[in-house]
XYZ file of N, CA, C and O in Angstrom:
516
model
N 9.208 1.737 -36.298
C 9.468 1.024 -34.970
C 10.198 1.673 -33.416
O 11.188 1.610 -34.398
N 9.963 1.076 -32.383
C 10.865 1.095 -31.515
C 11.493 -0.441 -31.426
O 10.506 -0.647 -30.289
N 12.478 -0.134 -31.572
C 12.931 -1.607 -31.274
C 13.427 -1.879 -29.650
O 14.176 -0.887 -28.922
N 12.344 -2.081 -28.434
C 12.997 -2.381 -27.413
C 13.714 -3.999 -27.013
O 13.272 -4.659 -27.701
N 14.310 -3.116 -25.868
C 15.240 -4.465 -25.301
C 14.822 -4.571 -23.154
O 14.926 -3.501 -23.045
N 14.238 -5.617 -23.227
C 13.876 -6.054 -21.755
C 15.322 -6.525 -21.304
O 16.050 -6.987 -21.873
N 15.851 -6.406 -19.832
C 16.249 -7.078 -19.253
C 16.376 -7.197 -17.992
O 15.136 -6.130 -17.465
N 17.155 -7.888 -17.220
C 16.914 -7.853 -15.628
C 16.493 -9.241 -15.188
O 15.993 -9.556 -13.928
N 15.435 -10.401 -16.459
C 15.118 -11.395 -15.356
C 16.015 -12.290 -15.092
O 17.519 -12.167 -15.341
N 15.575 -13.280 -14.153
C 16.428 -14.170 -13.677
C 16.043 -15.219 -12.928
O 14.335 -15.618 -12.933
N 16.586 -16.060 -12.199
C 15.980 -17.029 -11.221
C 15.927 -16.535 -9.633
O 17.094 -15.753 -9.529
N 14.524 -16.380 -8.874
C 14.718 -16.146 -7.737
C 13.715 -16.663 -6.784
O 12.977 -17.270 -7.175
N 13.987 -16.321 -5.869
C 13.272 -17.028 -4.364
C 12.149 -16.575 -4.368
O 11.929 -15.769 -4.188
N 11.567 -17.337 -3.912
C 9.685 -16.793 -3.594
C 9.840 -15.769 -2.143
O 10.798 -15.719 -1.213
N 9.160 -14.783 -2.271
C 9.495 -13.659 -1.412
C 11.130 -12.869 -2.034
O 11.260 -11.693 -1.497
N 11.506 -12.592 -3.033
C 12.789 -12.028 -3.494
C 12.623 -10.593 -4.276
O 10.984 -10.931 -4.993
N 12.699 -10.086 -4.996
C 12.851 -8.630 -5.862
C 13.622 -9.247 -7.044
O 15.119 -9.696 -6.570
N 13.223 -8.598 -8.120
C 13.896 -8.366 -9.500
C 13.842 -7.019 -10.317
O 12.257 -7.290 -9.673
N 14.264 -6.294 -10.699
C 13.908 -5.076 -11.307
C 14.383 -5.383 -12.904
O 15.279 -5.649 -13.006
N 12.993 -5.401 -13.273
C 13.280 -5.335 -15.136
C 13.451 -4.144 -15.874
O 12.754 -2.770 -15.005
N 14.178 -3.764 -16.747
C 14.152 -2.690 -17.256
C 14.187 -2.682 -18.917
O 13.653 -4.164 -19.585
N 13.369 -1.265 -19.884
C 12.517 -2.194 -21.341
C 13.879 -0.648 -21.572
O 13.673 0.259 -20.951
N 14.559 -0.754 -22.289
C 15.684 0.542 -23.265
C 15.203 -0.172 -24.008
O 15.048 -0.526 -24.974
N 15.584 1.475 -25.420
C 15.822 1.392 -26.785
C 16.879 2.645 -27.006
O 16.922 3.737 -25.973
N 17.954 2.838 -27.890
C 18.915 3.374 -28.725
C 18.776 4.703 -29.483
O 19.287 5.198 -29.990
N 16.639 4.575 -29.678
C 16.246 5.458 -30.961
C 15.575 6.442 -30.765
O 15.395 7.730 -31.330
N 15.169 6.515 -29.336
C 13.847 6.982 -29.068
C 13.626 7.736 -27.810
O 14.800 6.886 -27.194
N 12.695 8.849 -27.066
C 12.750 8.867 -26.298
C 12.096 8.286 -25.568
O 10.590 8.905 -25.793
N 12.085 6.999 -24.710
C 11.045 6.703 -23.928
C 9.843 7.861 -22.957
O 8.891 7.046 -22.793
N 10.360 8.596 -22.815
C 9.607 9.613 -21.942
C 7.932 9.944 -23.010
O 6.806 10.645 -22.263
N 8.203 10.146 -23.906
C 7.433 10.248 -24.906
C 6.007 9.111 -25.290
O 5.188 9.656 -25.743
N 6.423 8.052 -24.938
C 5.394 6.889 -25.141
C 4.715 6.173 -23.515
O 5.893 6.264 -22.781
N 3.671 6.114 -24.189
C 2.908 4.953 -23.006
C 3.337 3.530 -23.385
O 3.777 3.170 -24.415
N 4.220 3.340 -21.974
C 4.629 1.811 -22.237
C 3.772 0.822 -21.167
O 3.415 1.051 -19.987
N 3.408 -0.196 -21.219
C 3.107 -1.069 -20.582
C 3.881 -2.451 -20.797
O 5.004 -2.840 -21.373
N 3.619 -3.528 -19.473
C 4.894 -4.707 -19.123
C 3.023 -5.364 -19.634
O 2.616 -4.930 -18.673
N 3.927 -7.035 -19.807
C 3.097 -7.898 -20.221
C 3.831 -9.356 -19.697
O 4.686 -9.061 -19.549
N 3.306 -10.202 -19.192
C 3.957 -11.341 -18.898
C 2.904 -12.753 -20.251
O 1.779 -12.418 -19.895
N 4.263 -13.558 -19.952
C 3.227 -15.099 -20.323
C 3.961 -15.921 -19.815
O 5.035 -16.193 -20.052
N 2.696 -17.138 -19.049
C 3.088 -18.365 -18.450
C 3.038 -18.916 -19.526
O 2.332 -19.279 -20.285
N 3.600 -20.276 -19.195
C 3.205 -21.607 -20.484
C 2.140 -21.474 -20.292
O 1.739 -22.200 -19.367
N 1.780 -21.829 -21.911
C 0.406 -22.448 -21.790
C -0.599 -21.161 -21.885
O -1.918 -21.360 -21.678
N -0.267 -20.108 -21.000
C -1.292 -19.306 -20.494
C -0.902 -17.830 -22.077
O -0.002 -17.599 -22.432
N -2.159 -16.965 -22.141
C -2.191 -16.001 -22.791
C -1.289 -14.673 -21.859
O -0.890 -15.168 -21.026
N -0.512 -13.750 -23.080
C -0.269 -12.655 -22.138
C -1.251 -11.883 -21.162
O -3.026 -12.100 -21.354
N -0.679 -11.447 -20.208
C -1.267 -11.056 -19.157
C -1.134 -9.567 -19.163
O -0.091 -9.693 -18.456
N -1.556 -8.786 -18.652
C -1.073 -7.059 -18.829
C -1.157 -7.152 -17.058
O -1.830 -7.556 -16.150
N 0.328 -6.609 -17.308
C 1.372 -5.889 -15.569
C 0.609 -4.891 -14.839
O 0.193 -4.998 -13.996
N 1.305 -3.944 -15.765
C 1.486 -2.966 -15.568
C 2.395 -1.966 -16.737
O 1.848 -2.516 -17.489
N 1.840 -0.475 -16.317
C 1.661 0.355 -17.311
C 1.250 1.775 -16.773
O 1.029 2.162 -15.914
N 2.158 2.565 -18.014
C 3.324 4.243 -17.449
C 2.235 4.895 -18.860
O 2.756 4.649 -20.126
N 1.585 6.361 -18.428
C 1.203 7.069 -19.769
C 2.141 7.579 -19.832
O 3.499 7.550 -19.161
N 2.508 8.373 -21.245
C 3.661 9.288 -21.486
C 3.887 10.267 -20.743
O 3.088 10.783 -20.370
N 5.374 10.302 -20.429
C 5.031 11.507 -19.302
C 5.395 12.933 -19.657
O 5.135 13.813 -18.933
N 5.579 12.755 -20.664
C 5.424 14.231 -21.628
C 3.811 14.486 -21.806
O 3.800 16.116 -21.462
N 3.478 14.092 -22.417
C 1.776 14.213 -23.363
C 0.861 14.550 -22.074
O 0.164 15.234 -22.132
N 0.720 12.971 -21.154
C -0.363 12.756 -20.698
C 0.241 12.248 -19.046
O -0.395 12.190 -18.172
N 1.113 12.570 -18.558
C 1.612 13.224 -16.620
C 1.931 11.880 -16.760
O 2.464 11.995 -15.063
N 1.938 11.132 -17.349
C 2.806 9.404 -16.769
C 1.396 9.052 -15.761
O 2.554 8.190 -14.293
N 0.577 8.716 -15.497
C -0.309 7.742 -14.527
C 0.333 6.396 -14.520
O 0.883 6.281 -16.059
N 0.093 5.713 -13.798
C 0.096 4.580 -14.245
C -0.748 3.297 -14.009
O -1.975 3.888 -13.098
N -1.223 2.350 -14.055
C -2.105 1.108 -13.609
C -1.133 0.035 -13.368
O -0.138 -0.533 -13.748
N -2.231 -0.729 -12.280
C -1.512 -2.190 -12.438
C -2.324 -3.179 -11.720
O -4.034 -2.918 -11.953
N -2.379 -4.379 -12.562
C -2.943 -4.944 -12.369
C -3.362 -5.841 -11.157
O -2.443 -5.812 -10.432
N -4.859 -6.858 -10.532
C -5.127 -6.716 -9.711
C -3.668 -7.236 -8.946
O -3.515 -7.815 -7.083
N -3.300 -8.538 -9.332
C -2.769 -9.626 -9.059
C -1.206 -9.106 -8.351
O -0.682 -10.144 -8.055
N -0.886 -8.007 -9.092
C 0.877 -7.701 -8.627
C 0.184 -5.914 -7.779
O 1.794 -5.312 -7.549
N -0.705 -5.547 -7.379
C -0.772 -4.208 -6.658
C -0.140 -4.464 -5.445
O -0.477 -5.181 -4.665
N 1.014 -3.164 -5.096
C 1.128 -3.455 -3.629
C 2.715 -4.238 -4.101
O 3.441 -4.184 -2.985
N 2.989 -4.742 -4.748
C 4.373 -5.648 -4.521
C 5.157 -5.192 -6.456
O 6.277 -5.065 -5.328
N 4.568 -4.753 -6.765
C 5.444 -4.210 -8.718
C 4.982 -2.784 -8.443
O 3.917 -1.895 -8.100
N 6.601 -2.301 -8.845
C 5.971 -0.888 -9.085
C 7.193 -0.285 -10.600
O 7.867 -0.889 -10.407
N 5.993 0.564 -11.601
C 6.489 0.955 -13.160
C 7.093 2.369 -12.635
O 6.654 3.332 -11.317
N 7.809 2.557 -13.362
C 8.580 4.165 -13.188
C 9.290 4.333 -14.462
O 9.913 3.012 -15.258
N 10.147 5.261 -14.966
C 10.710 5.787 -15.493
C 11.893 6.263 -14.769
O 12.489 6.930 -14.285
N 12.822 6.111 -15.893
C 14.319 6.646 -15.952
C 15.155 7.438 -16.459
O 15.243 6.841 -17.880
N 14.487 8.663 -16.766
C 15.027 9.276 -17.798
C 16.163 9.352 -18.491
O 16.477 9.746 -18.977
N 17.109 9.894 -17.259
C 18.316 9.655 -17.308
C 18.937 8.517 -18.507
O 19.869 8.984 -19.170
N 18.399 7.659 -18.049
C 19.049 5.993 -18.838
C 18.127 5.719 -19.545
O 18.468 4.947 -20.316
N 17.184 6.620 -20.587
C 16.023 6.124 -21.375
C 15.425 4.854 -21.237
O 15.645 4.127 -21.687
N 14.782 4.731 -19.876
C 14.282 2.959 -19.919
C 13.324 2.840 -18.407
O 12.694 4.758 -18.212
N 12.402 2.644 -18.868
C 10.794 1.874 -17.760
C 11.429 1.215 -17.348
O 11.845 -0.470 -17.901
N 11.119 0.864 -16.104
C 12.018 -0.032 -14.622
C 10.156 -0.358 -14.326
O 9.318 -0.121 -14.291
N 10.451 -2.154 -13.872
C 9.348 -2.850 -13.447
C 10.258 -3.116 -12.364
O 10.762 -4.469 -12.260
N 9.788 -3.034 -10.487
C 9.805 -3.201 -10.416
C 9.098 -4.288 -8.808
O 8.585 -4.165 -8.439
N 9.901 -5.034 -8.953
C 8.980 -6.764 -8.678
C 9.289 -7.172 -7.030
O 10.708 -7.494 -6.992
N 8.569 -7.689 -6.399
C 9.081 -7.451 -4.735
C 8.229 -8.258 -4.066
O 7.024 -8.633 -4.815
N 8.449 -9.042 -2.977
C 7.227 -10.424 -2.450
C 7.633 -11.170 -3.652
O 5.960 -11.690 -3.959
N 8.282 -11.609 -4.779
C 7.748 -12.287 -5.663
C 7.194 -13.719 -5.514
O 7.780 -14.475 -4.765
N 6.100 -14.151 -6.392
C 5.429 -15.646 -6.157
C 5.830 -16.204 -7.330
O 5.685 -16.334 -7.903
N 5.425 -17.763 -6.678
C 6.123 -18.344 -7.861
C 4.678 -18.245 -8.953
O 5.054 -18.721 -10.496
N 3.419 -17.660 -9.043
C 2.274 -17.724 -10.521
C 3.393 -16.254 -11.280
O 2.372 -15.932 -11.997
N 4.359 -15.385 -10.109
C 4.631 -14.602 -11.576
C 5.725 -14.867 -12.424
O 6.234 -14.321 -12.808
N 6.121 -16.374 -12.169
C 6.475 -17.270 -13.334
C 6.132 -17.075 -14.417
O 4.954 -16.566 -15.053
N 7.627 -16.607 -15.568
C 7.037 -16.209 -17.281
C 7.963 -15.608 -17.862
O 8.662 -14.488 -17.272
N 7.519 -15.139 -19.227
C 8.549 -14.268 -19.987
C 7.789 -12.739 -19.760
O 6.426 -12.599 -20.106
N 8.648 -11.599 -19.219
C 8.014 -10.360 -19.347
C 8.207 -9.571 -20.423
O 9.311 -9.428 -20.568
N 7.803 -9.064 -20.910
C 7.421 -8.095 -21.986
C 7.182 -6.536 -21.668
O 6.388 -6.568 -21.019
N 7.883 -5.909 -22.735
C 8.221 -4.423 -22.513
C 7.177 -3.758 -24.139
O 7.597 -4.762 -25.649
N 6.036 -3.375 -23.707
C 5.732 -2.607 -25.411
C 5.364 -1.436 -25.236
O 4.981 -0.145 -23.953
N 5.477 -0.752 -26.625
C 5.086 1.020 -26.486
C 4.145 1.245 -27.224
O 3.534 0.370 -28.210
N 2.900 2.251 -27.095
C 2.135 2.990 -28.494
C 2.777 4.141 -28.731
O 3.039 5.330 -28.034
N 2.958 4.041 -30.205
C 3.210 5.140 -31.335
C 2.278 6.402 -31.091
O 2.648 7.223 -31.475
N 1.116 5.964 -30.660
C 0.106 7.022 -30.745
C 0.297 7.663 -28.824
O 0.083 7.452 -27.607
N 0.931 8.970 -28.987
C 1.807 9.291 -27.443
C 0.410 9.950 -26.582
O 0.620 10.271 -25.447
N -0.378 9.939 -27.039
C -1.600 10.647 -26.925
C -2.811 9.598 -25.870
O -3.086 10.254 -25.026
N -2.106 8.322 -26.278
C -3.682 7.376 -25.740
C -3.166 7.248 -23.903
O -2.335 7.492 -23.916
N -3.672 6.777 -23.779
C -3.637 6.537 -21.877
C -3.730 4.830 -22.438
O -4.286 3.929 -22.718
N -2.882 4.872 -21.344
C -1.808 3.260 -21.163
C -3.024 2.418 -20.719
O -3.834 2.450 -20.017
N -2.982 1.215 -21.029
C -4.016 -0.355 -20.580
C -3.577 -1.176 -20.859
O -2.135 -1.043 -21.449
N -4.176 -2.614 -19.952
C -3.444 -3.635 -19.575
C -4.029 -4.990 -20.491
O -3.305 -5.905 -19.957
N -4.192 -4.231 -21.864
C -4.450 -5.159 -23.017
C -3.193 -5.105 -24.188
O -2.896 -4.040 -24.157
N -2.767 -6.092 -24.780
C -2.161 -6.349 -25.526
C -2.427 -5.111 -26.663
O -1.383 -4.944 -27.657
N -3.931 -5.292 -26.805
C -3.710 -4.449 -28.292
C -4.061 -3.189 -28.134
O -3.267 -2.371 -28.816
N -3.356 -2.355 -27.306
C -2.941 -1.456 -26.592
C -1.609 -0.974 -27.300
O -0.932 0.783 -27.507
N -0.896 -1.979 -28.160
C 0.422 -1.500 -28.204
C 1.111 -2.259 -29.097
O 0.397 -3.148 -29.835
N 1.520 -1.156 -30.475
C 2.011 -1.258 -31.878
C 3.647 -1.519 -31.188
O 4.152 -2.498 -32.331
N 4.429 -1.861 -30.701
C 5.779 -2.505 -30.156
C 5.983 -3.017 -29.295
O 5.709 -2.512 -28.344
N 7.133 -4.032 -29.456
C 7.256 -4.766 -28.359
C 8.495 -5.262 -28.448
O 9.141 -4.929 -29.361
N 9.066 -5.850 -27.210
C 10.431 -6.125 -27.594
C 10.096 -7.670 -27.042
O 9.117 -8.222 -27.679
N 11.612 -8.472 -26.965
C 11.374 -9.880 -26.861
C 11.534 -10.586 -26.156
O 11.373 -11.581 -25.790
N 12.010 -10.402 -24.884
C 11.054 -10.420 -23.703
C 12.368 -11.298 -22.852
O 13.147 -11.022 -23.084
N 11.882 -10.995 -21.448
C 13.490 -11.527 -20.435
C 12.197 -12.679 -19.748
O 11.447 -12.577 -19.384
N 12.429 -13.926 -19.471
C 12.475 -15.081 -18.371
C 12.634 -14.285 -16.677
O 13.757 -13.982 -16.448
N 11.475 -14.212 -16.589
C 11.206 -14.379 -14.419
C 11.279 -15.963 -14.255
O 10.071 -16.623 -14.581
N 11.646 -16.420 -13.291
C 11.314 -17.450 -12.586
C 11.345 -17.613 -11.103
O 12.889 -16.974 -11.043
N 10.329 -17.969 -10.806
C 10.546 -18.159 -8.858
C 10.038 -18.795 -8.654
O 8.944 -19.659 -8.498
N 11.077 -19.503 -7.808
C 11.374 -20.842 -7.905
C 11.958 -21.364 -6.746
O 13.045 -20.415 -7.142
N 11.660 -21.565 -5.455
C 12.735 -22.358 -3.921
C 13.527 -23.455 -4.656
O 14.473 -24.073 -3.686
């Protein structure tokens, strides 16, 4: 298991920005497909963005339509983290944000929870004026 830890959440006004980070101290995240998900109150998990293994499959990315053009997923290899830069935040972006990893390093990242078997505990993002 890869203990993933999310950070960077908080309260932000509409139109603002936040950067979330996903980290682990035990493995090299560059090897793993990583996904970001969110869960709003009373709703199911929603895939937000994902990135393929940088080492195995070259690090391609995918975004949900709701966040395209506003969110950017990337890797900081020096810090062994995967970040999610969120710009132009909207109230509907509110939720708990989770990062997840797939121990199958050769898999293509997907925006469904079934594509991951290791999860963090989440960080709260609240967009409100």
